């Protein structure tokens, strides 16, 4: 499904980004010591070399606060008027993660809630926050994707343990006009509950995933959603400078790029170092790519994700200039 364009002057514009990773890394070699697997199998089938895993002292809320704090570094925090947290691994079933995150950021009182849409959660949260901006509920909104997916597999399950890592990413969206760099195109979203059993977990430590089936669905859904998101902003796929796919498996993202006819050099990735970090995957990759120069102002950028639900989504935007001067101007405009 593709959203209608926002009212004039109420488009959602990306204006900052932040990310957080737990300090501890677990390498493939660490895993081979306790699982019936090999470094070669994990690298060749998934592209993963290591992942960051949070200890018991680092919660999903902590990771979300760290990423949000980085995203707010050049913005006066009190300009933020709404918070949406995407997560599949909240610290508790109830209450939601977002109100606690808001309070720790000094934002008690703003609307704050969670969105659960598996690894597509960040795109669902972006769409939701853009909707709050379009509706006039908030002129500036913080969107966080935070997950501790390493808690989900059964510790001895070689088919899932190697895949997942922990992390968080965040962006600030502000109200702007439709012709600005950084404005989100219509966010394409979808779901299919007939695939609900393909990735499921009744509790931490009890993840079941039908990997091969999920693999096929992920390629089809991300490719189709990407085409729709590009069309929605009037781009040919040949216009795309940067493809930013959810980091589920480097073979999946490579197939998606190939199906879309996007050169492999335009496909961004960080799965080798972080694994599949769920709702954190896209903002974490964006933050790292900005920091190391792979993503910069003017790049026509296509984000796409797929996950449990089944859910999928995509959105196109021209990457903005995130320099602090511009951010402060944007924040001032929102006062
Ligand atoms: O974030 C969105 C949700 N997740 C995804 O999108 C993940 C999608 N799926 C995948 O990435 C891949 O399907 C996996 C990486 C999970 C699995 O790769 P695959 O190439 O599809 O392998 P497979 O499931 O077809 O298994 C092939 C073989 C099996 O052995 P047999 O039955 O052929 O004897 C597995 O038991 O590989 C075996 N295997 C392993 N062997 C060594 C599975 N995991 C491992 C392992 N080490 N860690």
Coordinates of C-alpha atoms and ligand atoms in Angstrom, one line a residue:
X1 CA 0.0 0.0 0.0
X2 CA 1.3 3.5 -0.9
X3 CA 0.4 6.5 1.3
X4 CA -1.2 9.6 -0.2
X5 CA 1.1 12.7 -0.4
X6 CA 1.1 14.9 2.7
X7 CA -0.7 18.3 2.9
X8 CA 1.4 21.2 1.4
X9 CA 4.1 22.2 3.8
X10 CA 3.8 19.2 6.0
X11 CA 6.2 16.8 4.4
X12 CA 8.5 14.8 6.7
X13 CA 12.2 15.6 6.2
X14 CA 15.1 13.6 7.5
X15 CA 17.4 16.0 9.4
X16 CA 19.6 14.0 11.8
X17 CA 20.8 10.4 12.3
X18 CA 22.3 8.4 15.1
X19 CA 23.2 4.8 16.0
X20 CA 24.4 2.6 18.9
X21 CA 26.0 -0.8 19.1
X22 CA 26.8 -2.9 22.2
X23 CA 30.6 -3.0 22.8
X24 CA 30.8 -6.8 22.9
X25 CA 31.3 -8.6 19.6
X26 CA 30.8 -12.3 18.9
X27 CA 32.8 -13.6 16.0
X28 CA 32.0 -16.6 13.8
X29 CA 35.0 -18.3 15.5
X30 CA 33.4 -17.7 18.9
X31 CA 30.3 -19.5 17.6
X32 CA 32.1 -22.5 16.2
X33 CA 33.3 -23.2 19.7
X34 CA 29.8 -23.9 20.8
X35 CA 27.7 -24.7 17.7
X36 CA 27.9 -27.3 15.0
X37 CA 28.9 -24.7 12.3
X38 CA 31.8 -23.2 10.5
X39 CA 33.1 -19.7 9.7
X40 CA 33.0 -20.6 6.0
X41 CA 29.3 -21.7 6.2
X42 CA 28.2 -18.5 8.0
X43 CA 30.3 -16.2 5.7
X44 CA 29.3 -17.8 2.5
X45 CA 25.6 -18.3 3.2
X46 CA 25.0 -15.0 5.0
X47 CA 27.9 -12.6 4.7
X48 CA 28.2 -12.3 8.4
X49 CA 31.6 -12.3 10.1
X50 CA 30.7 -10.9 13.6
X51 CA 27.8 -9.4 15.4
X52 CA 27.4 -7.1 18.4
X53 CA 25.6 -8.7 21.4
X54 CA 24.3 -6.8 24.4
X55 CA 25.0 -8.1 27.9
X56 CA 22.3 -8.3 30.5
X57 CA 23.2 -4.7 31.6
X58 CA 22.2 -3.2 28.2
X59 CA 18.5 -3.2 27.4
X60 CA 16.6 -2.3 24.3
X61 CA 15.7 0.9 26.0
X62 CA 19.4 1.7 26.7
X63 CA 20.3 1.1 23.1
X64 CA 17.4 3.3 21.9
X65 CA 18.4 6.1 24.2
X66 CA 22.0 5.9 23.0
X67 CA 21.1 6.1 19.3
X68 CA 18.5 8.8 20.0
X69 CA 21.1 10.8 22.0
X70 CA 23.4 10.8 19.0
X71 CA 20.6 11.8 16.6
X72 CA 19.8 14.7 19.0
X73 CA 23.4 15.9 19.3
X74 CA 22.9 18.9 17.1
X75 CA 19.2 19.6 17.8
X76 CA 17.6 21.2 20.8
X77 CA 15.8 18.1 22.2
X78 CA 12.7 20.0 23.3
X79 CA 11.9 20.7 19.7
X80 CA 11.0 17.0 19.4
X81 CA 7.2 16.6 19.8
X82 CA 6.7 12.9 19.2
X83 CA 8.6 9.6 19.5
X84 CA 8.0 6.3 17.7
X85 CA 10.1 3.3 18.6
X86 CA 10.2 0.3 16.4
X87 CA 11.1 -2.9 18.2
X88 CA 10.3 -6.6 18.2
X89 CA 12.2 -7.1 21.5
X90 CA 10.8 -4.6 24.0
X91 CA 12.2 -5.0 27.5
X92 CA 8.7 -5.8 28.8
X93 CA 5.4 -6.8 27.2
X94 CA 3.8 -3.8 28.9
X95 CA 4.4 -0.9 29.0
X96 CA 5.8 0.1 25.6
X97 CA 9.5 1.1 25.3
X98 CA 9.0 4.6 23.9
X99 CA 7.6 6.4 27.0
X100 CA 10.7 5.4 29.0
X101 CA 13.0 6.4 26.2
X102 CA 11.3 9.8 26.0
X103 CA 11.6 10.4 29.7
X104 CA 15.3 9.5 29.7
X105 CA 15.8 12.0 26.9
X106 CA 14.1 14.7 28.9
X107 CA 10.9 14.5 26.8
X108 CA 8.3 13.5 29.3
X109 CA 4.9 14.5 28.1
X110 CA 5.2 14.0 24.3
X111 CA 3.3 11.2 22.5
X112 CA 5.5 8.1 22.6
X113 CA 4.6 4.6 21.5
X114 CA 6.0 1.4 20.0
X115 CA 5.5 -0.1 16.6
X116 CA 6.0 -3.9 16.1
X117 CA 6.5 -4.9 12.5
X118 CA 9.5 -7.2 12.7
X119 CA 12.5 -6.2 10.7
X120 CA 10.3 -3.8 8.7
X121 CA 9.6 -1.9 11.9
X122 CA 11.7 1.1 11.2
X123 CA 9.9 1.8 7.9
X124 CA 6.6 1.4 9.6
X125 CA 7.7 3.8 12.3
X126 CA 9.0 6.3 9.7
X127 CA 5.6 6.2 8.0
X128 CA 3.8 6.6 11.3
X129 CA 5.9 9.6 12.3
X130 CA 5.5 11.2 8.9
X131 CA 1.7 10.8 9.4
X132 CA 1.9 12.6 12.8
X133 CA 3.7 15.4 11.0
X134 CA 1.2 15.5 8.1
X135 CA -1.7 15.5 10.6
X136 CA -0.2 18.5 12.5
X137 CA 0.3 16.5 15.7
X138 CA 4.0 17.2 15.8
X139 CA 6.3 19.4 13.7
X140 CA 9.4 17.4 14.7
X141 CA 9.4 13.6 15.5
X142 CA 12.1 11.2 16.6
X143 CA 12.0 7.7 15.1
X144 CA 14.1 4.9 16.7
X145 CA 14.6 1.3 15.6
X146 CA 16.1 -0.8 18.5
X147 CA 16.3 -4.5 18.8
X148 CA 18.1 -7.2 20.8
X149 CA 17.5 -10.0 18.3
X150 CA 20.3 -12.0 19.7
X151 CA 18.0 -12.9 22.6
X152 CA 15.5 -14.6 20.3
X153 CA 17.2 -17.8 19.0
X154 CA 17.5 -20.9 21.2
X155 CA 21.2 -20.9 22.3
X156 CA 21.9 -24.2 20.6
X157 CA 20.1 -23.5 17.3
X158 CA 22.8 -23.2 14.6
X159 CA 20.2 -22.2 12.0
X160 CA 19.4 -18.9 13.7
X161 CA 22.0 -18.0 16.3
X162 CA 24.6 -16.9 13.8
X163 CA 22.2 -14.5 12.0
X164 CA 21.3 -12.0 14.7
X165 CA 22.9 -9.1 16.5
X166 CA 21.8 -6.2 18.7
X167 CA 21.7 -2.4 18.0
X168 CA 19.8 0.7 17.5
X169 CA 19.5 3.6 15.1
X170 CA 17.5 6.8 15.1
X171 CA 16.5 9.7 12.9
X172 CA 14.8 13.0 13.5
X173 CA 12.1 14.0 11.1
X174 CA 10.9 17.6 10.8
X175 CA 8.1 19.3 9.0
X176 CA 9.2 20.7 5.6
X177 CA 8.2 21.2 2.0
X178 CA 7.9 18.5 -0.6
X179 CA 10.7 19.8 -2.8
X180 CA 13.4 19.7 -0.1
X181 CA 16.3 17.2 0.0
X182 CA 15.6 14.7 2.7
X183 CA 11.9 14.6 2.2
X184 CA 10.4 11.1 2.5
X185 CA 8.6 9.8 -0.5
X186 CA 5.4 7.9 0.0
X187 CA 6.3 4.9 2.3
X188 CA 5.2 1.7 0.6
X189 CA 4.1 -0.9 3.3
X190 CA 2.5 -4.3 3.2
X191 CA 1.9 -7.4 5.2
X192 CA 0.8 -11.1 4.7
X193 CA -0.4 -13.0 7.8
X194 CA -0.5 -16.2 5.9
X195 CA 3.2 -16.3 6.4
X196 CA 3.0 -15.6 10.1
X197 CA 4.5 -18.9 11.1
X198 CA 7.6 -18.5 8.9
X199 CA 9.3 -16.4 11.5
X200 CA 7.9 -16.7 15.0
X201 CA 8.9 -16.6 18.6
X202 CA 6.6 -17.2 21.6
X203 CA 9.3 -15.8 23.9
X204 CA 13.0 -15.1 23.9
X205 CA 15.0 -18.2 23.2
X206 CA 12.3 -19.8 21.1
X207 CA 12.7 -18.4 17.6
X208 CA 11.6 -20.6 14.7
X209 CA 12.5 -19.5 11.1
X210 CA 11.8 -21.3 7.9
X211 CA 14.9 -19.8 6.4
X212 CA 14.6 -20.9 2.8
X213 CA 11.0 -19.8 2.4
X214 CA 11.7 -16.5 4.1
X215 CA 14.7 -16.0 1.8
X216 CA 12.4 -16.3 -1.3
X217 CA 9.7 -14.0 0.1
X218 CA 12.3 -11.4 1.2
X219 CA 13.7 -11.1 -2.3
X220 CA 10.3 -10.8 -4.0
X221 CA 8.7 -8.4 -1.5
X222 CA 11.7 -6.1 -1.2
X223 CA 12.1 -5.9 -5.0
X224 CA 8.4 -5.2 -5.6
X225 CA 8.2 -2.6 -2.8
X226 CA 11.3 -0.9 -4.1
X227 CA 9.9 -0.6 -7.6
X228 CA 6.7 0.9 -6.1
X229 CA 8.6 3.4 -3.9
X230 CA 10.8 4.5 -6.8
X231 CA 7.7 4.9 -9.1
X232 CA 5.9 6.9 -6.3
X233 CA 8.6 9.6 -6.5
X234 CA 8.9 9.5 -10.3
X235 CA 12.3 7.7 -10.4
X236 CA 13.5 5.1 -12.8
X237 CA 15.5 2.4 -10.9
X238 CA 18.5 3.5 -13.0
X239 CA 18.2 6.9 -11.1
X240 CA 19.0 5.1 -7.7
X241 CA 22.4 6.0 -6.4
X242 CA 22.2 4.1 -3.1
X243 CA 20.1 1.0 -2.3
X244 CA 19.9 0.6 1.5
X245 CA 18.3 -2.8 2.1
X246 CA 17.5 -4.4 5.5
X247 CA 20.6 -6.5 6.4
X248 CA 19.0 -10.0 6.6
X249 CA 21.6 -11.8 4.4
X250 CA 24.0 -10.4 1.9
X251 CA 22.8 -13.0 -0.7
X252 CA 19.3 -11.6 -0.3
X253 CA 20.3 -8.0 -0.7
X254 CA 22.5 -8.9 -3.7
X255 CA 19.6 -10.7 -5.4
X256 CA 17.3 -7.7 -4.7
X257 CA 19.8 -5.3 -6.3
X258 CA 20.2 -7.6 -9.3
X259 CA 16.4 -7.9 -9.8
X260 CA 16.1 -4.1 -9.7
X261 CA 19.0 -3.7 -12.1
X262 CA 20.9 -1.6 -9.5
X263 CA 24.7 -1.9 -9.8
X264 CA 26.2 -3.9 -6.9
X265 CA 28.4 -0.9 -6.1
X266 CA 25.3 1.1 -5.3
X267 CA 24.1 -1.4 -2.7
X268 CA 25.1 -0.5 0.9
X269 CA 25.7 -3.1 3.5
X270 CA 27.2 -3.6 6.9
X271 CA 26.0 -7.2 7.7
X272 CA 29.5 -8.5 7.9
X273 CA 30.1 -6.5 11.1
X274 CA 26.7 -6.4 12.7
X275 CA 24.5 -9.3 11.4
X276 CA 20.7 -8.9 11.3
X277 CA 19.8 -6.2 13.8
X278 CA 16.0 -6.1 13.0
X279 CA 14.4 -2.7 13.3
X280 CA 17.8 -1.1 13.9
X281 CA 19.2 -2.4 10.6
X282 CA 18.4 0.4 8.2
X283 CA 19.1 3.4 10.5
X284 CA 22.3 1.8 11.7
X285 CA 23.5 1.3 8.1
X286 CA 22.5 4.8 7.2
X287 CA 24.4 6.3 10.1
X288 CA 27.5 4.2 9.4
X289 CA 27.4 5.0 5.7
X290 CA 27.1 8.7 6.4
X291 CA 30.0 8.5 8.8
X292 CA 32.3 6.7 6.4
X293 CA 31.2 8.7 3.3
X294 CA 29.4 6.0 1.4
X295 CA 26.2 8.1 1.6
X296 CA 26.1 11.8 1.1
X297 CA 24.0 14.8 0.1
X298 CA 22.2 14.4 -3.2
X299 CA 22.3 10.6 -3.4
X300 CA 19.0 9.3 -4.6
X301 CA 18.4 6.7 -1.9
X302 CA 16.1 3.7 -1.7
X303 CA 15.4 2.0 1.6
X304 CA 13.7 -1.4 1.7
X305 CA 13.0 -4.0 4.4
X306 CA 11.3 -7.3 5.0
X307 CA 10.5 -9.2 8.2
X308 CA 8.3 -11.3 10.4
X309 CA 4.6 -10.8 10.0
X310 CA 5.2 -11.1 7.1
X311 CA 5.8 -7.4 6.6
X312 CA 7.7 -5.4 4.0
X313 CA 8.2 -1.8 2.9
X314 CA 10.3 0.7 0.9
X315 CA 10.7 4.5 0.7
X316 CA 12.7 6.8 -1.6
X317 CA 14.4 10.0 -0.6
X318 CA 17.2 12.2 -1.8
X319 CA 19.8 12.1 1.0
X320 CA 20.1 15.6 2.7
X321 CA 23.0 17.6 3.9
X322 CA 23.1 16.7 7.6
X323 CA 25.6 19.4 8.6
X324 CA 24.9 20.9 12.0
X325 CA 24.3 24.4 10.6
X326 CA 21.5 23.2 8.5
X327 CA 20.1 21.1 11.4
X328 CA 20.0 24.0 13.7
X329 CA 18.2 26.1 11.1
X330 CA 15.7 23.4 10.7
X331 CA 15.2 23.0 14.5
X332 CA 14.8 26.8 14.9
X333 CA 12.1 26.8 12.3
X334 CA 10.2 24.2 14.3
X335 CA 10.0 26.3 17.5
Ligands
LIG1 O1 15.2 -10.3 8.7 C1 14.2 -11.0 8.0 C2 14.2 -12.4 8.3 N1 15.2 -13.3 8.1 C3 15.7 -13.5 6.8 O2 15.4 -12.9 5.9 C4 16.6 -14.7 6.7 C5 16.3 -15.4 5.4 N2 17.0 -16.7 5.2 C6 18.3 -16.8 5.1 O3 19.0 -15.9 5.3 C7 18.8 -18.2 4.8 O4 17.8 -19.1 4.4 C8 19.6 -18.9 6.0 C9 20.9 -18.2 6.2 C10 18.8 -18.8 7.2 C11 19.9 -20.3 5.6 O5 20.6 -20.4 4.4 P1 20.2 -21.4 3.3 O6 21.2 -21.3 2.2 O7 18.8 -21.1 2.9 O8 20.3 -22.8 4.0 P2 19.2 -23.9 4.3 O9 18.3 -23.4 5.3 O10 18.6 -24.4 3.0 O11 20.1 -25.1 4.9 C12 21.1 -25.7 4.1 C13 21.9 -26.7 5.0 C14 21.0 -27.5 5.9 O12 21.5 -28.8 6.0 P3 21.0 -30.1 5.1 O13 19.5 -30.2 5.5 O14 21.2 -29.6 3.7 O15 21.8 -31.2 5.5 C15 21.1 -26.9 7.2 O16 20.8 -27.8 8.3 O17 22.7 -26.0 5.9 C16 22.5 -26.4 7.2 N3 22.8 -25.3 8.1 C17 24.0 -25.1 8.6 N4 25.1 -25.7 8.5 C18 26.2 -25.2 9.1 C19 21.9 -24.4 8.6 N5 22.5 -23.5 9.4 C20 23.8 -23.9 9.5 C21 25.0 -23.5 10.1 N6 26.1 -24.1 9.9 N7 24.9 -22.4 10.9

